Short mmCIF file of C-alpha atoms and ligand atoms in Angstrom, two decimals:
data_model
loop_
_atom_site.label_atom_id
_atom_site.label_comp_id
_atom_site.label_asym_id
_atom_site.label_seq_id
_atom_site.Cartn_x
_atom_site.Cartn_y
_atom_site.Cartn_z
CA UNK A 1 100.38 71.90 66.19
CA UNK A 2 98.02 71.34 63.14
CA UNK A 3 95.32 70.09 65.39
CA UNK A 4 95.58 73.59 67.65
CA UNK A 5 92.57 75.49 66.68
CA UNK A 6 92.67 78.67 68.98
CA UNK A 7 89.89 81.09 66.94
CA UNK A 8 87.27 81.27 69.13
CA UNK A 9 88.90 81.47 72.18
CA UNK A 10 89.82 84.26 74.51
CA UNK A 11 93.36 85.46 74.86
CA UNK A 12 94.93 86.80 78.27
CA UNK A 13 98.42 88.25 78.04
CA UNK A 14 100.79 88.75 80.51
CA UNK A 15 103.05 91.77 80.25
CA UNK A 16 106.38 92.46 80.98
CA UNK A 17 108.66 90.45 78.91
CA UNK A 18 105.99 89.02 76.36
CA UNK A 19 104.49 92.24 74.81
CA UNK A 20 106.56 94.41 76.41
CA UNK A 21 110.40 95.16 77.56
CA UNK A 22 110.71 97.60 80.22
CA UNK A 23 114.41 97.25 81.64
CA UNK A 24 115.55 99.51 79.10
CA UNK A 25 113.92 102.49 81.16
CA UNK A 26 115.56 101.15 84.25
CA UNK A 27 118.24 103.97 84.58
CA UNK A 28 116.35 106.75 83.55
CA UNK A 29 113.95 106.10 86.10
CA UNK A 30 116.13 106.92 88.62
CA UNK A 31 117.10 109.83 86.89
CA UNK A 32 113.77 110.68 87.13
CA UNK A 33 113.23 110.39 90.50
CA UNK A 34 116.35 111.58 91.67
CA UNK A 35 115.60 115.16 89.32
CA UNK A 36 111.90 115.09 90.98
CA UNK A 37 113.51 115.06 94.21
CA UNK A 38 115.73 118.29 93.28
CA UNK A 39 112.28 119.70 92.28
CA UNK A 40 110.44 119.31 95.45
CA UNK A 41 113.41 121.22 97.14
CA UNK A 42 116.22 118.52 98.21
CA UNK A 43 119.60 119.30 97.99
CA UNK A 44 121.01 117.97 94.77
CA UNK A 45 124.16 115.82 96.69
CA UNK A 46 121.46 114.22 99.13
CA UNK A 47 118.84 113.07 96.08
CA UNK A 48 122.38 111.81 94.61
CA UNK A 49 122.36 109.73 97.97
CA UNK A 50 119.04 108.76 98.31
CA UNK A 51 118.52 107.47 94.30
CA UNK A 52 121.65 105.66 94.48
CA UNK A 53 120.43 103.63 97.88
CA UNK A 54 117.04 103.21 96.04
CA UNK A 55 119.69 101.75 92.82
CA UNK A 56 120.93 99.35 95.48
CA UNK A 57 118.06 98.21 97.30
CA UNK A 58 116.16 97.58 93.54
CA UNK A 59 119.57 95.44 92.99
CA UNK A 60 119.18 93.35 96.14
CA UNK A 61 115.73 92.71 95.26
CA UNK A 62 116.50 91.33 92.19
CA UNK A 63 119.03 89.63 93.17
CA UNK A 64 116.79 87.85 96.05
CA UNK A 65 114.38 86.98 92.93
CA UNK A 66 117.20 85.37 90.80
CA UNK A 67 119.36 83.81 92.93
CA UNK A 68 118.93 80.10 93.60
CA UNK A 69 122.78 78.82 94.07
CA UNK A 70 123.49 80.47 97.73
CA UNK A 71 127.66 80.97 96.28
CA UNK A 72 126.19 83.65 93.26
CA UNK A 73 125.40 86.00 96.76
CA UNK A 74 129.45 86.03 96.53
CA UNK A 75 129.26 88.15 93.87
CA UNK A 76 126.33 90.94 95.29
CA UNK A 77 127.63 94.15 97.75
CA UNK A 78 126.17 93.35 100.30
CA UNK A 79 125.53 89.99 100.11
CA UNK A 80 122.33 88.05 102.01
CA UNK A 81 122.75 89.58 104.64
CA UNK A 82 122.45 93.14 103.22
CA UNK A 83 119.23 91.35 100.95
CA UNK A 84 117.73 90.10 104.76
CA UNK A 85 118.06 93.29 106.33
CA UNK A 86 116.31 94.88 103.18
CA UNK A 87 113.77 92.40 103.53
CA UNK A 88 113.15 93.17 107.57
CA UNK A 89 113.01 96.67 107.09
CA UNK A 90 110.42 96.03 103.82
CA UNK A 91 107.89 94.02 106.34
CA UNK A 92 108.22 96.63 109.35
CA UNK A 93 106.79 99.57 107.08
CA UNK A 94 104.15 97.48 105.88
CA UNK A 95 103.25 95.61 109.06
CA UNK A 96 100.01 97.56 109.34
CA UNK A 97 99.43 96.03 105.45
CA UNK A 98 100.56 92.77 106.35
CA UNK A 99 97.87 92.57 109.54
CA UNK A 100 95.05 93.77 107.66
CA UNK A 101 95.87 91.86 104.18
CA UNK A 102 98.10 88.94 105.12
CA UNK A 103 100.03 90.50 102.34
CA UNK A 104 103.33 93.09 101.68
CA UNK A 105 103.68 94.59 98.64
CA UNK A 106 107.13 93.38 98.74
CA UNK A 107 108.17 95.76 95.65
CA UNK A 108 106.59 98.75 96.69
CA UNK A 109 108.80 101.58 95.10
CA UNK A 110 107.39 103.84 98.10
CA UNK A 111 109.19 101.66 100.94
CA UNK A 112 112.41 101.62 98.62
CA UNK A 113 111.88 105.30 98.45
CA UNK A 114 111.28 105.72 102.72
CA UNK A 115 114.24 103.51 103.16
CA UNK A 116 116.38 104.93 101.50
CA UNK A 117 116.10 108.69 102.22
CA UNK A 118 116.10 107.06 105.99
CA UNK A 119 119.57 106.20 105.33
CA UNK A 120 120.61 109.36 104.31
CA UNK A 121 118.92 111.24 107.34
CA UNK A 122 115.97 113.65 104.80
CA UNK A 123 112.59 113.23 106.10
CA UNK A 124 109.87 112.97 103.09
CA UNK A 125 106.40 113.13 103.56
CA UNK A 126 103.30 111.61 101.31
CA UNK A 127 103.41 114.41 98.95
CA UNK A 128 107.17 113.71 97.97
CA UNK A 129 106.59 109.89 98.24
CA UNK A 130 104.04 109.74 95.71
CA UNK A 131 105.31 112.51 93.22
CA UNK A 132 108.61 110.47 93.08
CA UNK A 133 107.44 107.37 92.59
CA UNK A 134 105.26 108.28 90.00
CA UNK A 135 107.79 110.34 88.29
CA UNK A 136 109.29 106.37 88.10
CA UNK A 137 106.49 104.33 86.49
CA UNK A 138 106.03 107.48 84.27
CA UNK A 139 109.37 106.80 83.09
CA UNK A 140 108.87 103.45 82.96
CA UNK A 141 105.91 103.64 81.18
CA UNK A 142 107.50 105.99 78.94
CA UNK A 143 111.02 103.54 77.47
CA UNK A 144 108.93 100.36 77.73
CA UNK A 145 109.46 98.80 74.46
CA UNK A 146 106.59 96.86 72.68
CA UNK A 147 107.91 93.90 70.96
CA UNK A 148 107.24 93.89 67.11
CA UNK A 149 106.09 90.60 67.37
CA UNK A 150 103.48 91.13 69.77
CA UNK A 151 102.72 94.10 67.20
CA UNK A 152 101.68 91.69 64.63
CA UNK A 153 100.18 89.19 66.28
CA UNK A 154 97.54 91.68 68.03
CA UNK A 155 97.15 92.65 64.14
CA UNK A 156 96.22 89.47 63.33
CA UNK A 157 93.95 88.71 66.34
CA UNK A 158 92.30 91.68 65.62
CA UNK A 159 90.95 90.87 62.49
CA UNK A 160 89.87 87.73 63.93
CA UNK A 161 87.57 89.57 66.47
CA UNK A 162 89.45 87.66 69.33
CA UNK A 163 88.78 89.38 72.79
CA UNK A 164 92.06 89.76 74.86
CA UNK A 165 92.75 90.82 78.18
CA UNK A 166 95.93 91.52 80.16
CA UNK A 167 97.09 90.20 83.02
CA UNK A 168 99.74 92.60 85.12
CA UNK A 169 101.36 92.44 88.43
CA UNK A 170 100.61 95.28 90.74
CA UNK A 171 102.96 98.53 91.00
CA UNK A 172 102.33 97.75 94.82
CA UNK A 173 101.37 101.88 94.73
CA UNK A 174 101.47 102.56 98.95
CA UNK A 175 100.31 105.70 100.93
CA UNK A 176 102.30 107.02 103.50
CA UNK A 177 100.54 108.56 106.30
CA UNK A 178 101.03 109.77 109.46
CA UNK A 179 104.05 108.13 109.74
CA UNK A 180 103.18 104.68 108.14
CA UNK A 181 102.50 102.83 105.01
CA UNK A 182 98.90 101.51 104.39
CA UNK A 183 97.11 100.13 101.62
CA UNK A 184 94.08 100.82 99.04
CA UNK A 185 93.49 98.24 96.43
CA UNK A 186 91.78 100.32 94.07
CA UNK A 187 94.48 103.47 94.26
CA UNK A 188 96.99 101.14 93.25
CA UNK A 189 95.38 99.34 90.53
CA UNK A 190 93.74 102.31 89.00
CA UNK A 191 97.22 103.65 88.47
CA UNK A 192 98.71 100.59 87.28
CA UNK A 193 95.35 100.56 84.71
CA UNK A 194 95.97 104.23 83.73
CA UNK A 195 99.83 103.09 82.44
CA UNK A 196 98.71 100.32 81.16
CA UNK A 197 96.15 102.07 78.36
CA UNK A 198 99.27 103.63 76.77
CA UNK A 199 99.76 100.43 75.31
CA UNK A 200 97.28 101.00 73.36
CA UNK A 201 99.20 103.67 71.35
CA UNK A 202 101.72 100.92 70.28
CA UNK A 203 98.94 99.53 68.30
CA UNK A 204 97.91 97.12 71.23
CA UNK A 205 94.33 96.73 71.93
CA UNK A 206 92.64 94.70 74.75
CA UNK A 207 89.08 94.64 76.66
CA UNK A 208 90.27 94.81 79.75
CA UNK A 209 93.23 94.70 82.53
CA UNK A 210 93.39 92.10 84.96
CA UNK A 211 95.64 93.79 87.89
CA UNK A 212 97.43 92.53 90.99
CA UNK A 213 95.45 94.29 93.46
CA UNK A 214 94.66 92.89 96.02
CA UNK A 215 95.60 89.92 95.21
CA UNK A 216 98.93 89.48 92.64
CA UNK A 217 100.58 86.81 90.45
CA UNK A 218 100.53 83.25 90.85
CA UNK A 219 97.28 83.34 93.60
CA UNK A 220 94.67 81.36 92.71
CA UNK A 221 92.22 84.39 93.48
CA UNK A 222 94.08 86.85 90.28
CA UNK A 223 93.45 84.58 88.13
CA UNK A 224 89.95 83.81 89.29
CA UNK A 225 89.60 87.87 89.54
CA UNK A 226 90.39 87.70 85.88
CA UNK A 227 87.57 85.15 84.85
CA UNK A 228 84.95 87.23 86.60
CA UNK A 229 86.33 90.40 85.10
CA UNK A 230 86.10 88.31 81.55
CA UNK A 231 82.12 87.46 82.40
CA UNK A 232 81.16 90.55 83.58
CA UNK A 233 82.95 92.57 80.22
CA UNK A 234 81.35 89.98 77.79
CA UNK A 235 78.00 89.87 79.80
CA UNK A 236 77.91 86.22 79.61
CA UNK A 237 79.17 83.11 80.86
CA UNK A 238 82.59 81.76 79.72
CA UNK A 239 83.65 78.67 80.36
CA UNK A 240 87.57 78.50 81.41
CA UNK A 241 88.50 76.11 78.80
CA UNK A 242 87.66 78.63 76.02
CA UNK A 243 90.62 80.83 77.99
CA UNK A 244 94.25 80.91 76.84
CA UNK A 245 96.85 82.37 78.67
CA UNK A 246 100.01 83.66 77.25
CA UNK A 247 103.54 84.31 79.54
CA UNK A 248 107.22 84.12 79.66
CA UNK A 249 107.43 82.62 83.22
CA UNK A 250 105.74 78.84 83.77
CA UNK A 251 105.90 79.79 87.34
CA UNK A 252 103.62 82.83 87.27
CA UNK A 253 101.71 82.89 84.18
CA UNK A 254 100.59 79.38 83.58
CA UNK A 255 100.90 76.75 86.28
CA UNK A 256 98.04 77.87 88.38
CA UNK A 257 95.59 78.58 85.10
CA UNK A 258 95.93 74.90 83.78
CA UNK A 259 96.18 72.99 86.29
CA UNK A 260 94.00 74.28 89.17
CA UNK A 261 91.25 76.90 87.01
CA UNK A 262 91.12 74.29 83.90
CA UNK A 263 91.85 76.73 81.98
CA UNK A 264 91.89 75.52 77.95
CA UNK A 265 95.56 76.13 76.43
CA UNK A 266 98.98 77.43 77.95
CA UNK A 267 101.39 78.99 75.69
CA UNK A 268 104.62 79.71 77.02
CA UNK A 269 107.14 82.62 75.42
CA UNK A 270 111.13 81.19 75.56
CA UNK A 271 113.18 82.93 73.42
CA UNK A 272 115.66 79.99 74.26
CA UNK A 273 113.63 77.19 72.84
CA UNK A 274 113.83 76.61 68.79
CA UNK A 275 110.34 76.43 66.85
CA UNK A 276 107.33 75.39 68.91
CA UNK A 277 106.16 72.57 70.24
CA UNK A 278 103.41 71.40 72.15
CA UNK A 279 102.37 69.03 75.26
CA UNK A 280 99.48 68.22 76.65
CA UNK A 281 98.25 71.58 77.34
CA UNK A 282 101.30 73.48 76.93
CA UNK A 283 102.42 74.70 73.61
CA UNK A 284 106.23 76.71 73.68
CA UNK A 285 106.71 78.77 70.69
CA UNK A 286 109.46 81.14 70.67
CA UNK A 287 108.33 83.97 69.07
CA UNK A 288 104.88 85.74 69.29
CA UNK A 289 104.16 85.36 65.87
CA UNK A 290 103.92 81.09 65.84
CA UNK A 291 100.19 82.03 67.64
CA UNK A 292 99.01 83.34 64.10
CA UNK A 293 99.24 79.92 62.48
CA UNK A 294 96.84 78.42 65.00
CA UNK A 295 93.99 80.97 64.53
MG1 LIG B 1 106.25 88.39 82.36
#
């Protein structure tokens, strides 16, 4: 670890679980929603229904995530087949976004929304679309808890001068008009950008945000969108082995950097792991803080 020097190199951060914790705000998002539905004039008993389908759906989606032994369906209401149907439904409201893009915003909190108001028989429009869903990222946004140790380290890598950028996954924000679901790039990421900055009231500080619009997490073209966004906010040319990345999941945070963009070091957050340890270009640590010693 000794032989790590990472001083003069860039840093790019993912998120959700490795600055920040944001399933604590979970069930208050759904209050939220569900009291922002009472306030744009549905019946209390019916925003009951409708929050409590978007609960379920937000379950089955996680659950399609997580799942990779077929028996733990056993255990979900619903099972696969209530995760499939989910799934089919998701792709026909974004089919118009799927034939322009070749993409669905598969987590679109909009299409939970549609669905599930569907399935209790109220008709929402745009309007109440949009003012409920961002009633739940503003909750979000508001419990998200920043981890201390992220805290310090930014401390330290501040006085180091070290330029740092995030890298977040789109809220997949969609527009619902005239009766379907479409798709604007820059809507969505300029909202995800806007939540993002509170961070910076935690005591986090970054140049820039690398977003998942259009393209999210683990495509090839994110990551390169975040080495031109790096380039153009320095104003010069950096070469991708003088970039670190920084992420809980191997998967989605580091596979695609080192081994198809070059870039220079990987360091994966698992709490799981003891000390830290590094191989080839892969260092584990399991806390935030084990970065300081290598500046
Ligand atoms: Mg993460």
């Amino acid at each position: 670890m000794k032989s790590v020097n990472l001083k003069n190199k860039i840093f790019l951060f993912d998120v959700n679980h490795t600055l920040i914790n944001t399933a604590t705000g979970h069930l208050y998002a759904m209050k939220s929603m569900e009291q922002e539905l009472i306030d744009n004039g549905i019946e209390k008993h019916k925003a009951n229904s409708i929050i409590k389908h978007v609960h379920y759906i937000t379950s089955l989606m996680i659950a399609g995530f997580l799942i990779t032994n077929e028996k733990d369906w056993d255990g979900v209401p619903g099972g696969k087949k209530a995760y499939k149907e989910i799934l089919s439904k998701i792709s026909l409201h974004q089919k118009l976004i799927n034939d322009k893009w070749g993409f669905i915003k598969k987590w679109s909190r909009e299409v939970f929304l549609k669905i599930a108001a569907d399935s209790v028989g109220v008709e929402i429009d745009n309007r109440i679309i949009k003012s409920v869903v961002d009633a739940h990222w503003h909750a979000i946004t508001k419990k998200a808890k920043t981890f201390i140790s992220a805290k310090i380290l930014f401390k330290e890598l501040k006085k180091h001068n070290i330029p740092i950028y995030l890298l977040t996954s789109s809220d997949g924000r969609l527009l619902f008009e005239n009766g379907v679901f479409s798709y604007d790039p820059i809507y969505s990421e300029e909202f995800k950008k806007r939540r993002m900055e509170e961070l910076r009231k935690e005591g986090l500080y970054f140049n820039d945000i690398i977003v998942g619009d259009p393209h999210d997490k683990p495509s090839r073209d994110y990551f390169k969108k975040g080495i031109s966004t790096i380039n153009k906010v320095l104003g010069r040319y950096v070469g991708s082995e003088d970039l670190v990345v920084v992420g809980n999941s191997f998967e989605d945070d580091l596979v695609v950097p080192i081994s198809e963009l070059g870039f220079g070091m990987g360091i994966l957050v698992d709490e799981t792991i003891k000390g830290a340890h590094i191989e080839g270009k892969i260092i584990r640590i399991d806390d935030l803080r084990e970065i300081i010693s290598l500046l």
